[in-house]
Amino acid sequence: MEVKVFNNAQEIAVACADIFTQQLTEKKNSVLGLATGASPVPTYKELIARYNDGKISFKDVKTYNLDEYCNLPRDDKNSYYTFMHENLFNSVDIKEENVHVLDGNAAEPEKEAADFDAMIDADGGIDLQLLGIGTNGHIGFNEPSDAFSDGTFKVKLTDSTIKSNSIYFDDDSMPRYALTMGINSIMKAKKIVLIATGASKAQAIKATVNGEVTPLCPASILQNHEDAVLLIDKDAASLL
Ligand code: PGA
C-alpha cells in the first residue's frame, strides 16, 4: 500500500484525477468503482473540467457505486443515485445504462446484492475503485465488525456513521440501513485509490496504515491489496 501526502484537497483532486485520466486513456471502456461523500467531490469537479477540455471521455465507461441507503426514494436529495448524477454523471457523456447504483429499495436485498456482484464480474471486474474512509475506518459501508464481509450485502449502520452522515438529513430521518459492496467485492478491484482529508480521519488513517489488518478497521485490509494508494492531506496524515 502506497501513501502520498498532499497539502490540501485540491492537490489530492488533481492527483486522483491523474490516476483516472491514465486509466481512461489506457482503457476507454474502463469499469470504474465510484464513491460518494464529501471526499470525492473535488476529484469529480476535476474530472468534469478535464471532460470539458476534451481530455477524457466516459462514453464507453461503466460505473458501479459502492453503496446506497435503504428506504430512501431513488430521487431523494440525499440518495447516492442523486449525488452521483449531480456531482458527476449529469456533467459528462456517460450513458445512463452504464451507470449502476444499488437499489436500496429492492424487495429482495439479497438478490439485488448478488445480482450487483454478478454484473461486476460479467463486466470483467472493476479496473479502478475510488474510496473514501469513515472516521471509524469503514470503506463503503463496511462498518467495523468481528469479520471482513464478502460480497455486496445489507448492513446496519453504526452510531458513528449515523452521526457523521446525519448532518445531511432533516431531523432524525437518516436511514439506518444501507446496501454496500463487501470487502471482497472491493478487494477484487484491480487498482484502488483512497482519499482522505482532515484531522477527523487521522486516527482511521493511522490504523489503516500502521495498525494490524483487522475487521475492526475495515480499511486496514488495503494493506493486502497489490495496487492500492492512499492520497491524504497533512491533517489526515498527522498521526503517521
Ligand atoms: P466523507 O465520507 O468523504 O464524507 O468524509 C467518507 C466515508 O464515510 O466513507
PDB file of C-alpha atoms and ligand atoms in Angstrom:
ATOM      1  CA  MET A   1       0.000   0.000   0.000  1.00  0.00           C
ATOM      2  CA  GLU A   2       1.419   3.338  -1.046  1.00  0.00           C
ATOM      3  CA  VAL A   3       0.733   6.551   0.905  1.00  0.00           C
ATOM      4  CA  LYS A   4       1.067  10.001  -0.690  1.00  0.00           C
ATOM      5  CA  VAL A   5       0.667  13.141   1.413  1.00  0.00           C
ATOM      6  CA  PHE A   6      -0.542  16.440  -0.084  1.00  0.00           C
ATOM      7  CA  ASN A   7      -1.015  19.997   1.164  1.00  0.00           C
ATOM      8  CA  ASN A   8      -4.747  20.221   0.537  1.00  0.00           C
ATOM      9  CA  ALA A   9      -7.869  18.683  -1.009  1.00  0.00           C
ATOM     10  CA  GLN A  10      -7.317  20.374  -4.377  1.00  0.00           C
ATOM     11  CA  GLU A  11      -3.861  18.811  -4.772  1.00  0.00           C
ATOM     12  CA  ILE A  12      -5.419  15.434  -3.946  1.00  0.00           C
ATOM     13  CA  ALA A  13      -8.148  16.024  -6.538  1.00  0.00           C
ATOM     14  CA  VAL A  14      -5.557  16.678  -9.246  1.00  0.00           C
ATOM     15  CA  ALA A  15      -3.511  13.590  -8.281  1.00  0.00           C
ATOM     16  CA  CYS A  16      -6.642  11.433  -8.141  1.00  0.00           C
ATOM     17  CA  ALA A  17      -7.910  12.781 -11.471  1.00  0.00           C
ATOM     18  CA  ASP A  18      -4.476  11.990 -12.941  1.00  0.00           C
ATOM     19  CA  ILE A  19      -4.964   8.334 -11.937  1.00  0.00           C
ATOM     20  CA  PHE A  20      -8.437   8.303 -13.549  1.00  0.00           C
ATOM     21  CA  THR A  21      -7.127  10.045 -16.651  1.00  0.00           C
ATOM     22  CA  GLN A  22      -4.382   7.464 -17.071  1.00  0.00           C
ATOM     23  CA  GLN A  23      -6.911   4.664 -16.581  1.00  0.00           C
ATOM     24  CA  LEU A  24      -9.327   6.098 -19.165  1.00  0.00           C
ATOM     25  CA  THR A  25      -6.512   6.785 -21.609  1.00  0.00           C
ATOM     26  CA  GLU A  26      -5.231   3.216 -21.394  1.00  0.00           C
ATOM     27  CA  LYS A  27      -8.714   1.646 -21.471  1.00  0.00           C
ATOM     28  CA  LYS A  28     -11.592   3.699 -22.847  1.00  0.00           C
ATOM     29  CA  ASN A  29     -14.188   1.163 -21.698  1.00  0.00           C
ATOM     30  CA  SER A  30     -12.916   1.009 -18.127  1.00  0.00           C
ATOM     31  CA  VAL A  31     -15.111  -0.247 -15.317  1.00  0.00           C
ATOM     32  CA  LEU A  32     -14.950   2.313 -12.522  1.00  0.00           C
ATOM     33  CA  GLY A  33     -15.955   1.825  -8.903  1.00  0.00           C
ATOM     34  CA  LEU A  34     -17.159   5.151  -7.530  1.00  0.00           C
ATOM     35  CA  ALA A  35     -17.729   6.648  -4.100  1.00  0.00           C
ATOM     36  CA  THR A  36     -19.927   9.318  -2.554  1.00  0.00           C
ATOM     37  CA  GLY A  37     -19.387  11.642   0.422  1.00  0.00           C
ATOM     38  CA  ALA A  38     -17.500  14.911   0.682  1.00  0.00           C
ATOM     39  CA  SER A  39     -14.060  13.467  -0.110  1.00  0.00           C
ATOM     40  CA  PRO A  40     -14.533  12.653  -3.836  1.00  0.00           C
ATOM     41  CA  VAL A  41     -16.335  15.898  -4.772  1.00  0.00           C
ATOM     42  CA  PRO A  42     -13.174  17.884  -5.714  1.00  0.00           C
ATOM     43  CA  THR A  43     -11.985  14.909  -7.790  1.00  0.00           C
ATOM     44  CA  TYR A  44     -15.309  14.766  -9.643  1.00  0.00           C
ATOM     45  CA  LYS A  45     -15.056  18.523 -10.325  1.00  0.00           C
ATOM     46  CA  GLU A  46     -11.566  17.998 -11.745  1.00  0.00           C
ATOM     47  CA  LEU A  47     -12.781  15.094 -13.911  1.00  0.00           C
ATOM     48  CA  ILE A  48     -15.640  17.240 -15.260  1.00  0.00           C
ATOM     49  CA  ALA A  49     -13.124  20.010 -16.116  1.00  0.00           C
ATOM     50  CA  ARG A  50     -10.946  17.501 -17.982  1.00  0.00           C
ATOM     51  CA  TYR A  51     -14.011  16.152 -19.810  1.00  0.00           C
ATOM     52  CA  ASN A  52     -14.963  19.713 -20.826  1.00  0.00           C
ATOM     53  CA  ASP A  53     -11.394  20.224 -22.087  1.00  0.00           C
ATOM     54  CA  GLY A  54     -11.727  17.089 -24.231  1.00  0.00           C
ATOM     55  CA  LYS A  55      -9.031  15.221 -22.302  1.00  0.00           C
ATOM     56  CA  ILE A  56     -11.225  12.325 -21.136  1.00  0.00           C
ATOM     57  CA  SER A  57     -14.500  10.734 -22.117  1.00  0.00           C
ATOM     58  CA  PHE A  58     -16.916   8.473 -20.240  1.00  0.00           C
ATOM     59  CA  LYS A  59     -18.714   7.407 -23.441  1.00  0.00           C
ATOM     60  CA  ASP A  60     -17.692   3.761 -23.102  1.00  0.00           C
ATOM     61  CA  VAL A  61     -17.201   3.686 -19.320  1.00  0.00           C
ATOM     62  CA  LYS A  62     -19.252   1.582 -16.911  1.00  0.00           C
ATOM     63  CA  THR A  63     -19.597   2.615 -13.288  1.00  0.00           C
ATOM     64  CA  TYR A  64     -20.542   0.773 -10.119  1.00  0.00           C
ATOM     65  CA  ASN A  65     -21.168   2.718  -6.953  1.00  0.00           C
ATOM     66  CA  LEU A  66     -20.041   1.431  -3.602  1.00  0.00           C
ATOM     67  CA  ASP A  67     -23.248   1.799  -1.661  1.00  0.00           C
ATOM     68  CA  GLU A  68     -26.751   3.195  -1.330  1.00  0.00           C
ATOM     69  CA  TYR A  69     -29.117   3.874   1.559  1.00  0.00           C
ATOM     70  CA  CYS A  70     -32.109   1.618   2.149  1.00  0.00           C
ATOM     71  CA  ASN A  71     -35.615   3.047   2.474  1.00  0.00           C
ATOM     72  CA  LEU A  72     -34.811   6.302   0.705  1.00  0.00           C
ATOM     73  CA  PRO A  73     -36.504   7.090  -2.627  1.00  0.00           C
ATOM     74  CA  ARG A  74     -34.036   6.926  -5.511  1.00  0.00           C
ATOM     75  CA  ASP A  75     -34.707  10.573  -6.363  1.00  0.00           C
ATOM     76  CA  ASP A  76     -34.344  11.800  -2.755  1.00  0.00           C
ATOM     77  CA  LYS A  77     -31.845  14.666  -2.488  1.00  0.00           C
ATOM     78  CA  ASN A  78     -29.716  12.514  -0.185  1.00  0.00           C
ATOM     79  CA  SER A  79     -29.705   9.290  -2.197  1.00  0.00           C
ATOM     80  CA  TYR A  80     -26.359   8.322  -3.640  1.00  0.00           C
ATOM     81  CA  TYR A  81     -28.081   7.928  -7.010  1.00  0.00           C
ATOM     82  CA  THR A  82     -28.922  11.656  -6.865  1.00  0.00           C
ATOM     83  CA  PHE A  83     -25.465  12.528  -5.525  1.00  0.00           C
ATOM     84  CA  MET A  84     -23.684  10.818  -8.389  1.00  0.00           C
ATOM     85  CA  HIS A  85     -25.871  12.439 -11.026  1.00  0.00           C
ATOM     86  CA  GLU A  86     -25.484  15.902  -9.508  1.00  0.00           C
ATOM     87  CA  ASN A  87     -21.752  15.628  -8.884  1.00  0.00           C
ATOM     88  CA  LEU A  88     -20.587  13.751 -11.984  1.00  0.00           C
ATOM     89  CA  PHE A  89     -22.925  11.876 -14.306  1.00  0.00           C
ATOM     90  CA  ASN A  90     -25.089  14.835 -15.432  1.00  0.00           C
ATOM     91  CA  SER A  91     -21.944  16.738 -16.472  1.00  0.00           C
ATOM     92  CA  VAL A  92     -20.164  14.096 -18.563  1.00  0.00           C
ATOM     93  CA  ASP A  93     -21.003  11.842 -21.518  1.00  0.00           C
ATOM     94  CA  ILE A  94     -21.661   8.629 -19.589  1.00  0.00           C
ATOM     95  CA  LYS A  95     -24.617   6.571 -20.815  1.00  0.00           C
ATOM     96  CA  GLU A  96     -27.298   6.067 -18.193  1.00  0.00           C
ATOM     97  CA  GLU A  97     -27.477   2.356 -18.992  1.00  0.00           C
ATOM     98  CA  ASN A  98     -23.814   2.071 -17.967  1.00  0.00           C
ATOM     99  CA  VAL A  99     -24.444   3.596 -14.531  1.00  0.00           C
ATOM    100  CA  HIS A 100     -25.001   1.117 -11.708  1.00  0.00           C
ATOM    101  CA  VAL A 101     -26.170   2.277  -8.308  1.00  0.00           C
ATOM    102  CA  LEU A 102     -27.596  -0.318  -5.938  1.00  0.00           C
ATOM    103  CA  ASP A 103     -31.374  -0.172  -5.430  1.00  0.00           C
ATOM    104  CA  GLY A 104     -31.726   0.378  -1.700  1.00  0.00           C
ATOM    105  CA  ASN A 105     -35.467  -0.218  -2.000  1.00  0.00           C
ATOM    106  CA  ALA A 106     -35.225  -3.604  -3.696  1.00  0.00           C
ATOM    107  CA  ALA A 107     -37.886  -6.014  -2.446  1.00  0.00           C
ATOM    108  CA  GLU A 108     -35.213  -8.704  -2.187  1.00  0.00           C
ATOM    109  CA  PRO A 109     -31.983  -7.015  -0.991  1.00  0.00           C
ATOM    110  CA  GLU A 110     -30.010 -10.285  -1.069  1.00  0.00           C
ATOM    111  CA  LYS A 111     -30.893 -10.785  -4.733  1.00  0.00           C
ATOM    112  CA  GLU A 112     -30.108  -7.148  -5.542  1.00  0.00           C
ATOM    113  CA  ALA A 113     -26.709  -7.582  -3.867  1.00  0.00           C
ATOM    114  CA  ALA A 114     -25.898 -10.868  -5.599  1.00  0.00           C
ATOM    115  CA  ASP A 115     -27.007  -9.501  -8.996  1.00  0.00           C
ATOM    116  CA  PHE A 116     -24.767  -6.444  -8.491  1.00  0.00           C
ATOM    117  CA  ASP A 117     -21.672  -8.570  -7.832  1.00  0.00           C
ATOM    118  CA  ALA A 118     -22.544 -10.828 -10.774  1.00  0.00           C
ATOM    119  CA  MET A 119     -22.854  -7.810 -13.092  1.00  0.00           C
ATOM    120  CA  ILE A 120     -19.432  -6.535 -11.999  1.00  0.00           C
ATOM    121  CA  ASP A 121     -17.924  -9.957 -12.677  1.00  0.00           C
ATOM    122  CA  ALA A 122     -19.671 -10.156 -16.070  1.00  0.00           C
ATOM    123  CA  ASP A 123     -18.170  -6.760 -16.962  1.00  0.00           C
ATOM    124  CA  GLY A 124     -14.699  -8.128 -16.228  1.00  0.00           C
ATOM    125  CA  GLY A 125     -14.327  -6.695 -12.728  1.00  0.00           C
ATOM    126  CA  ILE A 126     -13.592  -3.172 -11.543  1.00  0.00           C
ATOM    127  CA  ASP A 127     -10.476  -1.638 -13.088  1.00  0.00           C
ATOM    128  CA  LEU A 128     -10.205   1.315 -10.721  1.00  0.00           C
ATOM    129  CA  GLN A 129     -12.016   1.704  -7.406  1.00  0.00           C
ATOM    130  CA  LEU A 130     -12.301   5.057  -5.638  1.00  0.00           C
ATOM    131  CA  LEU A 131     -12.791   5.021  -1.861  1.00  0.00           C
ATOM    132  CA  GLY A 132     -13.295   7.454   0.984  1.00  0.00           C
ATOM    133  CA  ILE A 133     -12.845   6.354   4.592  1.00  0.00           C
ATOM    134  CA  GLY A 134     -15.100   6.830   7.606  1.00  0.00           C
ATOM    135  CA  THR A 135     -13.815   8.209  10.901  1.00  0.00           C
ATOM    136  CA  ASN A 136     -14.373   4.651  12.157  1.00  0.00           C
ATOM    137  CA  GLY A 137     -12.262   3.154   9.347  1.00  0.00           C
ATOM    138  CA  HIS A 138     -15.190   1.993   7.217  1.00  0.00           C
ATOM    139  CA  ILE A 139     -14.897   1.702   3.439  1.00  0.00           C
ATOM    140  CA  GLY A 140     -18.141   1.744   1.539  1.00  0.00           C
ATOM    141  CA  PHE A 141     -20.485   0.998   4.425  1.00  0.00           C
ATOM    142  CA  ASN A 142     -18.364  -1.888   5.701  1.00  0.00           C
ATOM    143  CA  GLU A 143     -18.502  -0.948   9.348  1.00  0.00           C
ATOM    144  CA  PRO A 144     -16.050  -2.181  11.998  1.00  0.00           C
ATOM    145  CA  SER A 145     -17.049  -5.703  12.991  1.00  0.00           C
ATOM    146  CA  ASP A 146     -15.564  -9.038  14.014  1.00  0.00           C
ATOM    147  CA  ALA A 147     -15.188 -10.370  10.454  1.00  0.00           C
ATOM    148  CA  PHE A 148     -14.456  -8.978   6.994  1.00  0.00           C
ATOM    149  CA  SER A 149     -17.513  -9.096   4.759  1.00  0.00           C
ATOM    150  CA  ASP A 150     -17.553 -10.959   1.460  1.00  0.00           C
ATOM    151  CA  GLY A 151     -19.784  -9.726  -1.383  1.00  0.00           C
ATOM    152  CA  THR A 152     -22.360  -6.944  -1.530  1.00  0.00           C
ATOM    153  CA  PHE A 153     -24.809  -7.056   1.393  1.00  0.00           C
ATOM    154  CA  LYS A 154     -27.336  -5.165   3.518  1.00  0.00           C
ATOM    155  CA  VAL A 155     -25.732  -3.530   6.552  1.00  0.00           C
ATOM    156  CA  LYS A 156     -26.955  -1.845   9.725  1.00  0.00           C
ATOM    157  CA  LEU A 157     -25.124   1.447  10.026  1.00  0.00           C
ATOM    158  CA  THR A 158     -23.180   2.182  13.208  1.00  0.00           C
ATOM    159  CA  ASP A 159     -23.861   5.126  15.516  1.00  0.00           C
ATOM    160  CA  SER A 160     -20.601   6.718  14.357  1.00  0.00           C
ATOM    161  CA  THR A 161     -21.676   6.651  10.700  1.00  0.00           C
ATOM    162  CA  ILE A 162     -25.177   7.874  11.554  1.00  0.00           C
ATOM    163  CA  LYS A 163     -23.613  10.769  13.494  1.00  0.00           C
ATOM    164  CA  SER A 164     -21.253  11.669  10.621  1.00  0.00           C
ATOM    165  CA  ASN A 165     -23.861  11.497   7.852  1.00  0.00           C
ATOM    166  CA  SER A 166     -26.957  12.781   9.641  1.00  0.00           C
ATOM    167  CA  ILE A 167     -25.760  16.350   9.013  1.00  0.00           C
ATOM    168  CA  TYR A 168     -27.189  15.947   5.500  1.00  0.00           C
ATOM    169  CA  PHE A 169     -30.640  14.878   6.717  1.00  0.00           C
ATOM    170  CA  ASP A 170     -33.512  16.772   8.292  1.00  0.00           C
ATOM    171  CA  ASP A 171     -34.409  15.838  11.861  1.00  0.00           C
ATOM    172  CA  ASP A 172     -33.768  12.189  12.620  1.00  0.00           C
ATOM    173  CA  SER A 173     -34.602  10.930   9.131  1.00  0.00           C
ATOM    174  CA  MET A 174     -31.253   9.402   8.194  1.00  0.00           C
ATOM    175  CA  PRO A 175     -31.660   5.768   7.087  1.00  0.00           C
ATOM    176  CA  ARG A 176     -30.338   3.136   9.489  1.00  0.00           C
ATOM    177  CA  TYR A 177     -29.581   0.528   6.804  1.00  0.00           C
ATOM    178  CA  ALA A 178     -27.717   0.515   3.508  1.00  0.00           C
ATOM    179  CA  LEU A 179     -26.600  -1.829   0.749  1.00  0.00           C
ATOM    180  CA  THR A 180     -22.845  -1.849   0.303  1.00  0.00           C
ATOM    181  CA  MET A 181     -20.240  -3.601  -1.741  1.00  0.00           C
ATOM    182  CA  GLY A 182     -18.494  -6.040   0.577  1.00  0.00           C
ATOM    183  CA  ILE A 183     -14.811  -6.090   1.430  1.00  0.00           C
ATOM    184  CA  ASN A 184     -14.187  -8.915  -1.001  1.00  0.00           C
ATOM    185  CA  SER A 185     -16.045  -7.042  -3.781  1.00  0.00           C
ATOM    186  CA  ILE A 186     -13.788  -4.040  -3.119  1.00  0.00           C
ATOM    187  CA  MET A 187     -10.576  -6.057  -2.846  1.00  0.00           C
ATOM    188  CA  LYS A 188     -11.236  -7.664  -6.248  1.00  0.00           C
ATOM    189  CA  ALA A 189     -10.723  -4.256  -7.935  1.00  0.00           C
ATOM    190  CA  LYS A 190      -7.523  -4.207  -9.974  1.00  0.00           C
ATOM    191  CA  LYS A 191      -6.466  -0.805  -8.628  1.00  0.00           C
ATOM    192  CA  ILE A 192      -7.720   1.098  -5.577  1.00  0.00           C
ATOM    193  CA  VAL A 193      -7.321   4.763  -4.658  1.00  0.00           C
ATOM    194  CA  LEU A 194      -8.483   6.023  -1.266  1.00  0.00           C
ATOM    195  CA  ILE A 195      -8.727   9.714  -0.476  1.00  0.00           C
ATOM    196  CA  ALA A 196      -8.944  11.308   2.984  1.00  0.00           C
ATOM    197  CA  THR A 197      -8.653  14.842   4.289  1.00  0.00           C
ATOM    198  CA  GLY A 198      -8.838  16.434   7.706  1.00  0.00           C
ATOM    199  CA  ALA A 199      -7.807  15.652  11.270  1.00  0.00           C
ATOM    200  CA  SER A 200     -11.049  13.724  11.895  1.00  0.00           C
ATOM    201  CA  LYS A 201      -9.650  10.979   9.625  1.00  0.00           C
ATOM    202  CA  ALA A 202      -6.168  10.849  11.246  1.00  0.00           C
ATOM    203  CA  GLN A 203      -6.932   8.020  13.668  1.00  0.00           C
ATOM    204  CA  ALA A 204      -8.567   5.873  10.961  1.00  0.00           C
ATOM    205  CA  ILE A 205      -5.618   6.518   8.619  1.00  0.00           C
ATOM    206  CA  LYS A 206      -3.147   5.559  11.350  1.00  0.00           C
ATOM    207  CA  ALA A 207      -4.999   2.284  11.969  1.00  0.00           C
ATOM    208  CA  THR A 208      -5.229   1.655   8.216  1.00  0.00           C
ATOM    209  CA  VAL A 209      -1.541   2.229   7.518  1.00  0.00           C
ATOM    210  CA  ASN A 210       0.260   1.254  10.727  1.00  0.00           C
ATOM    211  CA  GLY A 211      -2.211  -0.993  12.524  1.00  0.00           C
ATOM    212  CA  GLU A 212      -2.761  -4.708  12.141  1.00  0.00           C
ATOM    213  CA  VAL A 213      -5.090  -5.929   9.402  1.00  0.00           C
ATOM    214  CA  THR A 214      -8.335  -6.259  11.313  1.00  0.00           C
ATOM    215  CA  PRO A 215     -12.069  -6.004  10.576  1.00  0.00           C
ATOM    216  CA  LEU A 216     -12.196  -3.563  13.489  1.00  0.00           C
ATOM    217  CA  CYS A 217     -10.654  -1.129  10.971  1.00  0.00           C
ATOM    218  CA  PRO A 218     -12.061  -2.367   7.645  1.00  0.00           C
ATOM    219  CA  ALA A 219      -9.741  -0.135   5.559  1.00  0.00           C
ATOM    220  CA  SER A 220      -6.704  -1.937   7.026  1.00  0.00           C
ATOM    221  CA  ILE A 221      -7.421  -4.774   4.563  1.00  0.00           C
ATOM    222  CA  LEU A 222      -5.953  -2.495   1.878  1.00  0.00           C
ATOM    223  CA  GLN A 223      -2.509  -3.444   3.242  1.00  0.00           C
ATOM    224  CA  ASN A 224      -3.133  -6.770   1.481  1.00  0.00           C
ATOM    225  CA  HIS A 225      -4.013  -5.245  -1.900  1.00  0.00           C
ATOM    226  CA  GLU A 226      -1.344  -5.307  -4.596  1.00  0.00           C
ATOM    227  CA  ASP A 227      -2.150  -1.915  -6.103  1.00  0.00           C
ATOM    228  CA  ALA A 228      -3.679   0.416  -3.514  1.00  0.00           C
ATOM    229  CA  VAL A 229      -2.703   4.036  -2.995  1.00  0.00           C
ATOM    230  CA  LEU A 230      -3.825   6.448  -0.283  1.00  0.00           C
ATOM    231  CA  LEU A 231      -3.978  10.132  -1.237  1.00  0.00           C
ATOM    232  CA  ILE A 232      -4.257  12.085   2.018  1.00  0.00           C
ATOM    233  CA  ASP A 233      -3.662  15.592   3.285  1.00  0.00           C
ATOM    234  CA  LYS A 234      -1.275  16.613   6.072  1.00  0.00           C
ATOM    235  CA  ASP A 235      -4.022  16.642   8.700  1.00  0.00           C
ATOM    236  CA  ALA A 236      -5.178  13.118   7.857  1.00  0.00           C
ATOM    237  CA  ALA A 237      -1.503  12.061   7.909  1.00  0.00           C
ATOM    238  CA  SER A 238      -0.769  13.766  11.239  1.00  0.00           C
ATOM    239  CA  LEU A 239      -0.642  10.557  13.315  1.00  0.00           C
ATOM    240  CA  LEU A 240       1.551   8.582  10.888  1.00  0.00           C
TER     241      LEU A 240
HETATM  242  P1  PGA B   1     -16.683  11.678   3.627  1.00  0.00           P
HETATM  243  O1  PGA B   1     -17.144  10.192   3.917  1.00  0.00           O
HETATM  244  O2  PGA B   1     -15.944  11.662   2.334  1.00  0.00           O
HETATM  245  O3  PGA B   1     -17.960  12.459   3.555  1.00  0.00           O
HETATM  246  O4  PGA B   1     -15.811  12.088   4.769  1.00  0.00           O
HETATM  247  C1  PGA B   1     -16.258   9.154   3.659  1.00  0.00           C
HETATM  248  C2  PGA B   1     -16.859   7.860   4.154  1.00  0.00           C
HETATM  249  O5  PGA B   1     -17.623   7.853   5.129  1.00  0.00           O
HETATM  250  O6  PGA B   1     -16.539   6.809   3.563  1.00  0.00           O
END
